[in-house]
Every structure is written in structure tokens, then in C-alpha cells.
mmCIF file of C-alpha atoms and ligand atoms in Angstrom:
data_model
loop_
_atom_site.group_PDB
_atom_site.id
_atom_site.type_symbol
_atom_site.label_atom_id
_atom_site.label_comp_id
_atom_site.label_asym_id
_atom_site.label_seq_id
_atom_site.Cartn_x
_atom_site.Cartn_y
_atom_site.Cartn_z
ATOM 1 C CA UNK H 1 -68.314 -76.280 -205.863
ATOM 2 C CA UNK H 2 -68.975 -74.027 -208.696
ATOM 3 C CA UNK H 3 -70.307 -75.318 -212.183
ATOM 4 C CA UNK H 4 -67.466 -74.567 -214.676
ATOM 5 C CA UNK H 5 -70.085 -74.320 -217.304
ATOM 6 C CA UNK H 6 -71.321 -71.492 -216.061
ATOM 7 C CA UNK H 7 -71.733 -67.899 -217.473
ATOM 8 C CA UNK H 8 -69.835 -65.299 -215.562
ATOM 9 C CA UNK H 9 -71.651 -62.521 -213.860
ATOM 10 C CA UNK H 10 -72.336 -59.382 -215.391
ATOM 11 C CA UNK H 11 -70.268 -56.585 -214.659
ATOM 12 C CA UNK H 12 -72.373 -55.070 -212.715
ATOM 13 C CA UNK H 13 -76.540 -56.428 -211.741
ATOM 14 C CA UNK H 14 -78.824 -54.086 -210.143
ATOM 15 C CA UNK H 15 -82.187 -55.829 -208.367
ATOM 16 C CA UNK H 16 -84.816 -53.300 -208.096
ATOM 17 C CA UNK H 17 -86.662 -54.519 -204.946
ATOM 18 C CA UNK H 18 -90.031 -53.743 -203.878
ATOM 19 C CA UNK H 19 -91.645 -54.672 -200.376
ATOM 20 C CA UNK H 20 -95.469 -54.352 -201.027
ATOM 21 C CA UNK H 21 -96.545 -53.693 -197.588
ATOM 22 C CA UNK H 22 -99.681 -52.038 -198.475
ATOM 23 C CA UNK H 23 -101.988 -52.374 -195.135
ATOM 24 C CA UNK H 24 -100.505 -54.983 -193.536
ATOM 25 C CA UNK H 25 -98.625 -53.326 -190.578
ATOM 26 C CA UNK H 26 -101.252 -51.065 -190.581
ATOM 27 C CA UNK H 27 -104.399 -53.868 -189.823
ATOM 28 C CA UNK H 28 -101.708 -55.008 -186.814
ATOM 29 C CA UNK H 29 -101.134 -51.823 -185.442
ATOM 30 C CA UNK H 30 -104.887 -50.170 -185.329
ATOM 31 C CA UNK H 31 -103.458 -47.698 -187.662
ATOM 32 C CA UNK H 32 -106.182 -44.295 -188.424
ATOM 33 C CA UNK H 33 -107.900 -44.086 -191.440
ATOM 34 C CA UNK H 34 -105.625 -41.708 -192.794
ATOM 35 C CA UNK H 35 -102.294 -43.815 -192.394
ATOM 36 C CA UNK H 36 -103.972 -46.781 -194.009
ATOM 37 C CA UNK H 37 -104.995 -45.262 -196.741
ATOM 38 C CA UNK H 38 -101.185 -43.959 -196.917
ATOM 39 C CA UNK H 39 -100.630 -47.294 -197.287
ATOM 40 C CA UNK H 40 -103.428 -47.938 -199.928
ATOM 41 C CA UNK H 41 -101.837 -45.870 -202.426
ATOM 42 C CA UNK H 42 -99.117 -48.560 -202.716
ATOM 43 C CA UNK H 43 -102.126 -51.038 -203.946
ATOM 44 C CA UNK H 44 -103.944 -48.571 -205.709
ATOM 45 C CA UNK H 45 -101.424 -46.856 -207.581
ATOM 46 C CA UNK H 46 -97.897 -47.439 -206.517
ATOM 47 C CA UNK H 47 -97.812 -51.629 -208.033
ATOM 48 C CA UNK H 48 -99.074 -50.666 -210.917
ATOM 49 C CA UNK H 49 -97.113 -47.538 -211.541
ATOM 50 C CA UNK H 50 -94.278 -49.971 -211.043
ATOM 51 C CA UNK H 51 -95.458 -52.685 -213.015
ATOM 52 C CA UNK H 52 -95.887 -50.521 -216.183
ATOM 53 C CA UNK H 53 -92.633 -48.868 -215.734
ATOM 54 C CA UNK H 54 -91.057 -51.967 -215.039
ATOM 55 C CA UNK H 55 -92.095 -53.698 -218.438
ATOM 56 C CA UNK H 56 -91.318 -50.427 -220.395
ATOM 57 C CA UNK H 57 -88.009 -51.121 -219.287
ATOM 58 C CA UNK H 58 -87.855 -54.411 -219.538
ATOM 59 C CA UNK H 59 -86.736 -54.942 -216.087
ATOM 60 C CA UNK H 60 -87.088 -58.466 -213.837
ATOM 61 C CA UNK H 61 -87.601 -57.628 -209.882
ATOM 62 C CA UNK H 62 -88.263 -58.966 -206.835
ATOM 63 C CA UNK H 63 -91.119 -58.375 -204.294
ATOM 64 C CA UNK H 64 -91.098 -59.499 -201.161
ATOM 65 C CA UNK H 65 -95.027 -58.879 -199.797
ATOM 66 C CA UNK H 66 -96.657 -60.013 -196.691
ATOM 67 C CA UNK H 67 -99.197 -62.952 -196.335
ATOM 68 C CA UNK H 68 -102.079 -60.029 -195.238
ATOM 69 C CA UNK H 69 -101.635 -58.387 -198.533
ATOM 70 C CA UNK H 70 -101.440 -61.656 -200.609
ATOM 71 C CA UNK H 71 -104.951 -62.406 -199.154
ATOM 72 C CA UNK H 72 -106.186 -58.177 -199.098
ATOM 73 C CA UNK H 73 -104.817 -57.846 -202.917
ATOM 74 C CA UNK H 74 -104.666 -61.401 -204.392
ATOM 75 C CA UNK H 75 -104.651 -59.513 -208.609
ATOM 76 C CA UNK H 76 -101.400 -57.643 -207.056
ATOM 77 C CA UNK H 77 -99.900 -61.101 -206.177
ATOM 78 C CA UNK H 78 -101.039 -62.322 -209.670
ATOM 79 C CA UNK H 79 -100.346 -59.292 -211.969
ATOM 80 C CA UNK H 80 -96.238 -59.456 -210.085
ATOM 81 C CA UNK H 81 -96.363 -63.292 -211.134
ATOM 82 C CA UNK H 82 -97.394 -62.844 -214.434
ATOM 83 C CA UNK H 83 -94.917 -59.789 -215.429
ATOM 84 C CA UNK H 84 -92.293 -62.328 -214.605
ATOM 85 C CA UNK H 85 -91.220 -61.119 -211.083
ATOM 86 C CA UNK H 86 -90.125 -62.689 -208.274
ATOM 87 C CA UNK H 87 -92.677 -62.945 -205.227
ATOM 88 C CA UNK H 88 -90.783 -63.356 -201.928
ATOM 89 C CA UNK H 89 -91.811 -63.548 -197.981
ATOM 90 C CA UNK H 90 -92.172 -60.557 -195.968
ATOM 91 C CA UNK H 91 -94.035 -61.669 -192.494
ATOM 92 C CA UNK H 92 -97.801 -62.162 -192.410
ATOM 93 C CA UNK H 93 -99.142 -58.497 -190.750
ATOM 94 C CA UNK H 94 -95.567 -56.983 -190.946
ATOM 95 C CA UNK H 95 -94.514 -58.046 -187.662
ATOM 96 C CA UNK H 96 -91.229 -57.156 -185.966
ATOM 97 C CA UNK H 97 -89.850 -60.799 -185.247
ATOM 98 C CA UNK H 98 -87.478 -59.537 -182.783
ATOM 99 C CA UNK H 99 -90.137 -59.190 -180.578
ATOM 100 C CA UNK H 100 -91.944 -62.794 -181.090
ATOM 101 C CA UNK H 101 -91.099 -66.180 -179.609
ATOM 102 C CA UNK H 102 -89.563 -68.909 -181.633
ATOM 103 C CA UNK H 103 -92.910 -70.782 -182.298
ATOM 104 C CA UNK H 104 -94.896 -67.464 -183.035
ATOM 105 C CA UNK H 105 -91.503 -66.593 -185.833
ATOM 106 C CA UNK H 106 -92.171 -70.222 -186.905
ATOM 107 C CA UNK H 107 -95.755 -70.266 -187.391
ATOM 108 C CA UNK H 108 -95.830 -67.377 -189.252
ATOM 109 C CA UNK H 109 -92.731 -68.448 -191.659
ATOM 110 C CA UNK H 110 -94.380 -71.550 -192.517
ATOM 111 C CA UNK H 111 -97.898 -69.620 -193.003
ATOM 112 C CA UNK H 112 -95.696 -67.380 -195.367
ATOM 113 C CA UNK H 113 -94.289 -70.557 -197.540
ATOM 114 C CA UNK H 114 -97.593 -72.212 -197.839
ATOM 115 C CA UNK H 115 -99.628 -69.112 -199.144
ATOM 116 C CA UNK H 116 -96.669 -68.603 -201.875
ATOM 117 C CA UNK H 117 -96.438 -72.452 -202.788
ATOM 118 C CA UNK H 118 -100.549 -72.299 -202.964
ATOM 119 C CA UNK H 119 -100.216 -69.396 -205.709
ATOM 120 C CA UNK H 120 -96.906 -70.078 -207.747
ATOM 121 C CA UNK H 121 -96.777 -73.601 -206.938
ATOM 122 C CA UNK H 122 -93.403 -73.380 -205.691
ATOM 123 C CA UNK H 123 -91.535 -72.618 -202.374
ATOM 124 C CA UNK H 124 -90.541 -69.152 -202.101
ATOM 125 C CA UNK H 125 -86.372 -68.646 -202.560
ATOM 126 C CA UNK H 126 -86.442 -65.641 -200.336
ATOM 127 C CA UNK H 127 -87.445 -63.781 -197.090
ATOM 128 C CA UNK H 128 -87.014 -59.965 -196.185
ATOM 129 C CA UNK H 129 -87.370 -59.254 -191.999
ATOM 130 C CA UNK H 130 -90.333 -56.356 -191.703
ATOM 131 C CA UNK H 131 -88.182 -53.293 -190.423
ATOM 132 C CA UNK H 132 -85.162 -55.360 -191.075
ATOM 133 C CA UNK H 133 -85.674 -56.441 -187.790
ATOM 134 C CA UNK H 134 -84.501 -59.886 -186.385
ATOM 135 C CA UNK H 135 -84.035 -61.695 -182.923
ATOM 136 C CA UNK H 136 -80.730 -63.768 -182.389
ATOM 137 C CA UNK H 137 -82.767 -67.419 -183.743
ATOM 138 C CA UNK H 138 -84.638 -65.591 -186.333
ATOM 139 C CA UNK H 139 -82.058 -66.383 -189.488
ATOM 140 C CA UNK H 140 -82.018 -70.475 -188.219
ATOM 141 C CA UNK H 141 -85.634 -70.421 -188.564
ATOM 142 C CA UNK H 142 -85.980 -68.471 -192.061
ATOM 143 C CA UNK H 143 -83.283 -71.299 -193.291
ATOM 144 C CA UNK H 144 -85.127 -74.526 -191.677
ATOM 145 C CA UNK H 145 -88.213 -73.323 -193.057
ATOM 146 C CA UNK H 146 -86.826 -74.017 -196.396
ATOM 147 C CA UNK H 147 -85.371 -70.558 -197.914
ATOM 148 C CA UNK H 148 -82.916 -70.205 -199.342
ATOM 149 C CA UNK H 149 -82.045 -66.457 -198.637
ATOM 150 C CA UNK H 150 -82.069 -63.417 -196.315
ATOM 151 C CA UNK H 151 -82.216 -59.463 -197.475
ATOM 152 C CA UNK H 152 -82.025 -58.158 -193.726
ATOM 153 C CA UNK H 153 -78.569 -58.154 -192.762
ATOM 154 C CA UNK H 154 -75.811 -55.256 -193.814
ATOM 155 C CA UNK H 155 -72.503 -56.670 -193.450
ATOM 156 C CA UNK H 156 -71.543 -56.147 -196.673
ATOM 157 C CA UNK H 157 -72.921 -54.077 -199.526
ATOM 158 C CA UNK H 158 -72.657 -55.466 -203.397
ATOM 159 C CA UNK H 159 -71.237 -59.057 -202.489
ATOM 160 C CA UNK H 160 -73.783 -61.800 -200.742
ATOM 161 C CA UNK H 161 -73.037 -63.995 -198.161
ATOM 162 C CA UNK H 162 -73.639 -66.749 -196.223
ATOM 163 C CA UNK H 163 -75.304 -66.299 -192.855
ATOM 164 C CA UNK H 164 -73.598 -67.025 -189.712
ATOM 165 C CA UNK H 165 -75.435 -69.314 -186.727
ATOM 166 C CA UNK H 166 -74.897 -68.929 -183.505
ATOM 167 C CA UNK H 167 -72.945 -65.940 -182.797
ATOM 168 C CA UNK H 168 -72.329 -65.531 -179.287
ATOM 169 C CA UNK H 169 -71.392 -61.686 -177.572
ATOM 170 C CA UNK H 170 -70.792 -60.951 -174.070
ATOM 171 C CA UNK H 171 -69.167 -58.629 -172.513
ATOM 172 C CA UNK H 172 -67.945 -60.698 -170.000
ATOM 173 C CA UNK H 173 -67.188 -64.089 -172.017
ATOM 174 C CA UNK H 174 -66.308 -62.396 -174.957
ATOM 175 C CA UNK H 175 -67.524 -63.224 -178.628
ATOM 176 C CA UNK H 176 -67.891 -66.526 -180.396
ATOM 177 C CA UNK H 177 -68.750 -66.686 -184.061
ATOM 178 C CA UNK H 178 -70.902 -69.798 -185.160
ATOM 179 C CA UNK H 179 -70.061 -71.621 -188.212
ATOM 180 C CA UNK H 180 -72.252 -70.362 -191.817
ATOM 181 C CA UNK H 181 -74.540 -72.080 -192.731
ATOM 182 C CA UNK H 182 -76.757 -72.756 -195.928
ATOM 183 C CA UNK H 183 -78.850 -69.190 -195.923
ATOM 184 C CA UNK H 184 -77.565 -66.500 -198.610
ATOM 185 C CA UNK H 185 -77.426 -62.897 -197.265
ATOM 186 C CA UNK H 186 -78.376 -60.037 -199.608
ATOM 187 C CA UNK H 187 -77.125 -56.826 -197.644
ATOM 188 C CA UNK H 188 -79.466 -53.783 -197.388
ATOM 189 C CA UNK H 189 -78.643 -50.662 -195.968
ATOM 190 C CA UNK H 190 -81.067 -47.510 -195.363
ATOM 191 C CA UNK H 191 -79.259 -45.429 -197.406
ATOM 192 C CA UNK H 192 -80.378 -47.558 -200.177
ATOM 193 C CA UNK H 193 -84.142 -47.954 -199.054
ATOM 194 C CA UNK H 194 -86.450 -45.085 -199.961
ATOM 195 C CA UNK H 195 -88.295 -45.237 -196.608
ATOM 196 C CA UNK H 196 -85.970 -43.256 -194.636
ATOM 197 C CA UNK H 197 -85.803 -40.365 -197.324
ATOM 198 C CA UNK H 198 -89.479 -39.979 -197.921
ATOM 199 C CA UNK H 199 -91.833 -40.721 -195.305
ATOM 200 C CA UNK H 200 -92.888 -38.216 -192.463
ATOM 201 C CA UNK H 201 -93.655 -39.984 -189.913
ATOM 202 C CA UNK H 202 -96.643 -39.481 -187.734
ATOM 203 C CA UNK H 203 -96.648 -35.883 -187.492
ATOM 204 C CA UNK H 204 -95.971 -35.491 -190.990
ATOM 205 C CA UNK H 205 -93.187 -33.413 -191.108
ATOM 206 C CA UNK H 206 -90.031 -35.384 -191.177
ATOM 207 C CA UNK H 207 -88.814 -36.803 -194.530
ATOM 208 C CA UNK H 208 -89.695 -35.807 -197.668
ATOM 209 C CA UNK H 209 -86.083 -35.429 -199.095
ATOM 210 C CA UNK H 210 -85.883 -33.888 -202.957
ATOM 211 C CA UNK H 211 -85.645 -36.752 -204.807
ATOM 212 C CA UNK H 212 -82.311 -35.142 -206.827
ATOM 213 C CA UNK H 213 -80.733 -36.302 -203.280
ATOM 214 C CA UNK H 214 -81.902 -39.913 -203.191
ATOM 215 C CA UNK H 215 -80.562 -40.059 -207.077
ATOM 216 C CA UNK H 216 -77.557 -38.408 -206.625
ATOM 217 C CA UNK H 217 -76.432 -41.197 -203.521
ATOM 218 C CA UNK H 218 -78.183 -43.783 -205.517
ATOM 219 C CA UNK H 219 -75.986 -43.016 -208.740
ATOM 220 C CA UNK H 220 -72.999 -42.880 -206.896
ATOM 221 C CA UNK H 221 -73.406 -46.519 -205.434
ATOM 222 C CA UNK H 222 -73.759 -47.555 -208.736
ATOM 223 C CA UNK H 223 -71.021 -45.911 -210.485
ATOM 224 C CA UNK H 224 -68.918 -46.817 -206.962
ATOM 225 C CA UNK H 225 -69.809 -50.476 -207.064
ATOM 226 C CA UNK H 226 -69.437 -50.843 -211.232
ATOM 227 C CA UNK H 227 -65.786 -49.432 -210.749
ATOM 228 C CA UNK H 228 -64.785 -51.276 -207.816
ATOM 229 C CA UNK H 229 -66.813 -54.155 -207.260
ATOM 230 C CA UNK H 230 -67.073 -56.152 -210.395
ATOM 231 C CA UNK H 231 -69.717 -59.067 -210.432
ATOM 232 C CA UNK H 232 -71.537 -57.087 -208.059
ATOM 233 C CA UNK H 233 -74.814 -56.668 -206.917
ATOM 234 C CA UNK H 234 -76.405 -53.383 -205.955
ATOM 235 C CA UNK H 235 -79.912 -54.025 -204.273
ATOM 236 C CA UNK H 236 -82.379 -50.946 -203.772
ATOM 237 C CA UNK H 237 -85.162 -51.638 -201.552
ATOM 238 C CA UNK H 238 -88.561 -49.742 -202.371
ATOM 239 C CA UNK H 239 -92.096 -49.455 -201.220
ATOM 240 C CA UNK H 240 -94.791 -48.998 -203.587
ATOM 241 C CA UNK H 241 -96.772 -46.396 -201.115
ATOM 242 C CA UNK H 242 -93.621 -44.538 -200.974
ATOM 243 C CA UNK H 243 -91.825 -44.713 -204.435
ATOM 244 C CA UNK H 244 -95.007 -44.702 -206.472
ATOM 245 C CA UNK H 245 -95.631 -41.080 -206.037
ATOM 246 C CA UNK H 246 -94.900 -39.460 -209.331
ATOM 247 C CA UNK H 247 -91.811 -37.352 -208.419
ATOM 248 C CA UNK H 248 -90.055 -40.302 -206.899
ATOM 249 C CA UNK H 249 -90.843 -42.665 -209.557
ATOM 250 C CA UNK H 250 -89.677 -39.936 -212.481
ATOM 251 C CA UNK H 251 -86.109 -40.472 -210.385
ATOM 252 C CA UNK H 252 -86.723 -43.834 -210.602
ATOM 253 C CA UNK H 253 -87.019 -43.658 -214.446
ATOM 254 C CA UNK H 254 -83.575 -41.304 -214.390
ATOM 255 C CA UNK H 255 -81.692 -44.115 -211.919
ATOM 256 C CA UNK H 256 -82.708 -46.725 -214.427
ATOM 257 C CA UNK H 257 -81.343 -44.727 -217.436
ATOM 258 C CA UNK H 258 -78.060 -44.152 -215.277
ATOM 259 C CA UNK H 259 -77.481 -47.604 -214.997
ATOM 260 C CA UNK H 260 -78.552 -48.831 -218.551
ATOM 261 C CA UNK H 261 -75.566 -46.187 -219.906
ATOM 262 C CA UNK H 262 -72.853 -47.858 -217.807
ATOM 263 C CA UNK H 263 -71.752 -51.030 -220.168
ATOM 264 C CA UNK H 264 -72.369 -54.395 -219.144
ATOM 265 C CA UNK H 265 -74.849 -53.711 -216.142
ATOM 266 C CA UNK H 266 -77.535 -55.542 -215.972
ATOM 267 C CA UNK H 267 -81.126 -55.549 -214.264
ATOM 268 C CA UNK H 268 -82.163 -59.086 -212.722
ATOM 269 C CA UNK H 269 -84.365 -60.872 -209.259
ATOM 270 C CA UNK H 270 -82.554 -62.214 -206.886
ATOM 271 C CA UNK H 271 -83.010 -65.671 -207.212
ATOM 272 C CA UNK H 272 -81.895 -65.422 -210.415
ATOM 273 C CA UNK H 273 -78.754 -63.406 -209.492
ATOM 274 C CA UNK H 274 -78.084 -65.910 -206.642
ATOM 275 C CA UNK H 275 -78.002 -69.091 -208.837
ATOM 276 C CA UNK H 276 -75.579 -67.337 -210.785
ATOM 277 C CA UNK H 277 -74.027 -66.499 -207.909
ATOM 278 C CA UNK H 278 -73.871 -70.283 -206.413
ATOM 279 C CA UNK H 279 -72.696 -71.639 -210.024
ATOM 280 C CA UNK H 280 -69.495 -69.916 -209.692
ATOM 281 C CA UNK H 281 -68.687 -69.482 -205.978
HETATM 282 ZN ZN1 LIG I 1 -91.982 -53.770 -195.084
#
């Protein structure tokens, strides 16, 4: 039961949210040289882009980064840590868990925990799917390996949740919903990731919106989700390869300023929003 000590939400929080990728699904795939140093940039100049911009504004965030990059880039890991960020799971070479057995999904979740615990000498609170992709046991095995929650799912958009076990669909015996369990659910969406806006894909030719679009849909979720959904969260889910390239991070600088003129909004991690969260649900 909620605390009844506890301070409300703010109006409105926004969690900037980075998923530091850097070569990691690169090293698993026998990417070329060119597309891993594509995903170089993020290490090179995309974290600390973000890191600088992130203190100008005074902003908390949270980074969900794979075990490969903790070990490729361990002054990333340290230089998030000591801004005051949150450093969350995201796989160990980026792998797509929807295509891994239960012990392989286990082996690497637990690999994930111990190499956080080893640098910040505590468990990590959350876990982000690679591609947002998950097989049916996956979310069990995220929450018996001790976190506490998900940023894969999109059921909702600014309100978390708790994660379901054991849904059942057929078409033949129908649906069954399991009961929820213990896991909190942060919904993305790819509207709200830069990936699908920017990148060009192999040939390089898809992609590349104008970042004026990205802002304009991003500043409309906000203003939507400060007028309608109060206590809120808006999550925006970024990749420092991607969003550290200077036009997309000067619309990152005018989406910040969009939200700090919108009263009682406020910029926070995840783990910090969820306590909140859990005080008062
Ligand atoms: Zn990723």
C-alpha cells in the first residue's frame, strides 16, 4: 500500500533515456568496418555530447547499456555513474531474446546483474529488451533475476504498469490472461525512439527524417500527456550513435527547453520516478 508520507508526483516527469549500444550488436553480428564504426561514434562522441548537455541542464537519466560495452568502454560506464545517472541492463552483445532458450535468456540476465553489482555495487533496478524484443518467458526471467522493471512493452504510454505472467492466446482455446506480478512496465513506443527516424539502414538511404519532425511529435506528446495525463511519465528512448549527431542533439536542446517552460514538469531516472511511483500507488 502506498506511503501516505509521500510527496505527490510532479505534474508532469520526462526520463530522457539512452541505450548505449555502441558495438555490441555489431561484435555479434560480424558487422563491416563501416557499420561499427557507425556505432563508435556513440562512444566517441555521442556519451559525451550527452553527458555535457545533460549536466548543463541539470538533467538525471537513465542508460540502459549492454555487458559488451561495459567491458569495451568501462570510463563510459564510470563517467554515466559519476554524473549521477542511472545505469540499467540491456543484454550482453545486444541479443534478440526472442530467439534464445530459457537458460541462454538466463545466463545472460544474470551475467548482466553481476557486471552492474561489480561496478556500482548494487543490483541494477532495470532492464530494456535489445530491439524491444521478447519471447513469451522472457519478462518471468527479467523479474526472478531480481529487477525490478521492464521498458519493452507498449501497452500504455505515460502511466507504468505491472507486467502480466502467463498470458495464454490461441485461436482455438481462446485467451487467458495470467495474474501481474511484481515487474514494473515502462511503455516505449517507436514513435518516441529516435532509431526509427534517423537511421538508414544498410543501404543507407532510408531514415534520416528532419529533425523539426521528430520535435514537433515529440512536443506534442508532451504538451498531450501534461494536459491529460497528470502524474505522468513521458519516456524518450535514445541512442548515443544516433542522437549525438549535432543536428539531432540541437533538437534535443529545443525538446528540453519545451518541457522546462511547461510548469511543474520535471526531468528524473526511472528508478527514481518508480519509487515515487510505488509510494503512492
Ligand atoms: Zn539497443
Amino acid at each position: 500500500m502506498g506511503d501516505p508520507e509521500a510527496a505527490p508526483l510532479p505534474r508532469l516527469t520526462v526520463a530522457l533515456t539512452f541505450d548505449h549500444d555502441s558495438l555490441s550488436d555489431g561484435i555479434r553480428r560480424g558487422d563491416s568496418l563501416v557499420k561499427l564504426s557507425h556505432a563508435e561514434f556513440g562512444h566517441r562522441v555521442g556519451v559525451p555530447r550527452i553527458l555535457e548537455l545533460l549536466a548543463r541542464e541539470g538533467i538525471p537519466a537513465s542508460w540502459f547499456v549492454p555487458g559488451a560495452t561495459l567491458d569495451l568502454y568501462p570510463e563510459d560506464a564510470e563517467a554515466i555513474l559519476a554524473a549521477g545517472h542511472e545505469l540499467a541492463s540491456h543484454g550482453w552483445y545486444h541479443e534478440d531474446f526472442a530467439e534464445l532458450s530459457p537458460d541462454e535468456q538466463r545466463g545472460i540476465l544474470d551475467r548482466s546483474v553481476a557486471a552492474v553489482r561489480r561496478i556500482t555495487g548494487a543490483a541494477p533496478r532495470g532492464f530494456r529488451a535489445p530491439y524491444w524484443a521478447l519471447g513469451s518467458e522472457t519478462l518471468g526471467l527479467v523479474e526472478d533475476a531480481g529487477y525490478d522493471y521492464d521498458s519493452s512493452l507498449q501497452a500504455d504510454d505515460y502511466r507504468v504498469y505491472r507486467v502480466r505472467r502467463g498470458d495464454r492466446h490461441s485461436m482455438t482455446e481462446g485467451s487467458t490472461f495470467g495474474p501481474e506480478g511484481r515487474l514494473l512496465e515502462v511503455p516505449g513506443y517507436w514513435a518516441m525512439d529516435d532509431w526509427p527516424y534517423f537511421e538508414p539502414g544498410d543501404a543507407g538511404r532510408d531514415g534520416l527524417s528532419a529533425p523539426s519532425r521528430v520535435l514537433e511529435i515529440w512536443t506534442a506528446e508532451l504538451r498531450y500527456a501534461y494536459a491529460h495525463a497528470p502524474g505522468g511519465l513521458v519516456t524518450i528512448t535514445m541512442h548515443p550513435e544516433c542522437i549525438g549527431r549535432g543536428h539531432r542533439m540541437a533538437m534535443l536542446e529545443q525538446l528540453i527547453a519545451e518541457a522546462k517552460s511547461l510548469e511543474g514538469v520535471a526531468f528524473d531516472r526511472l528508478d527514481r520516478y518508480l519509487d515515487r511511483w510505488s509510494a503512492i500507488a
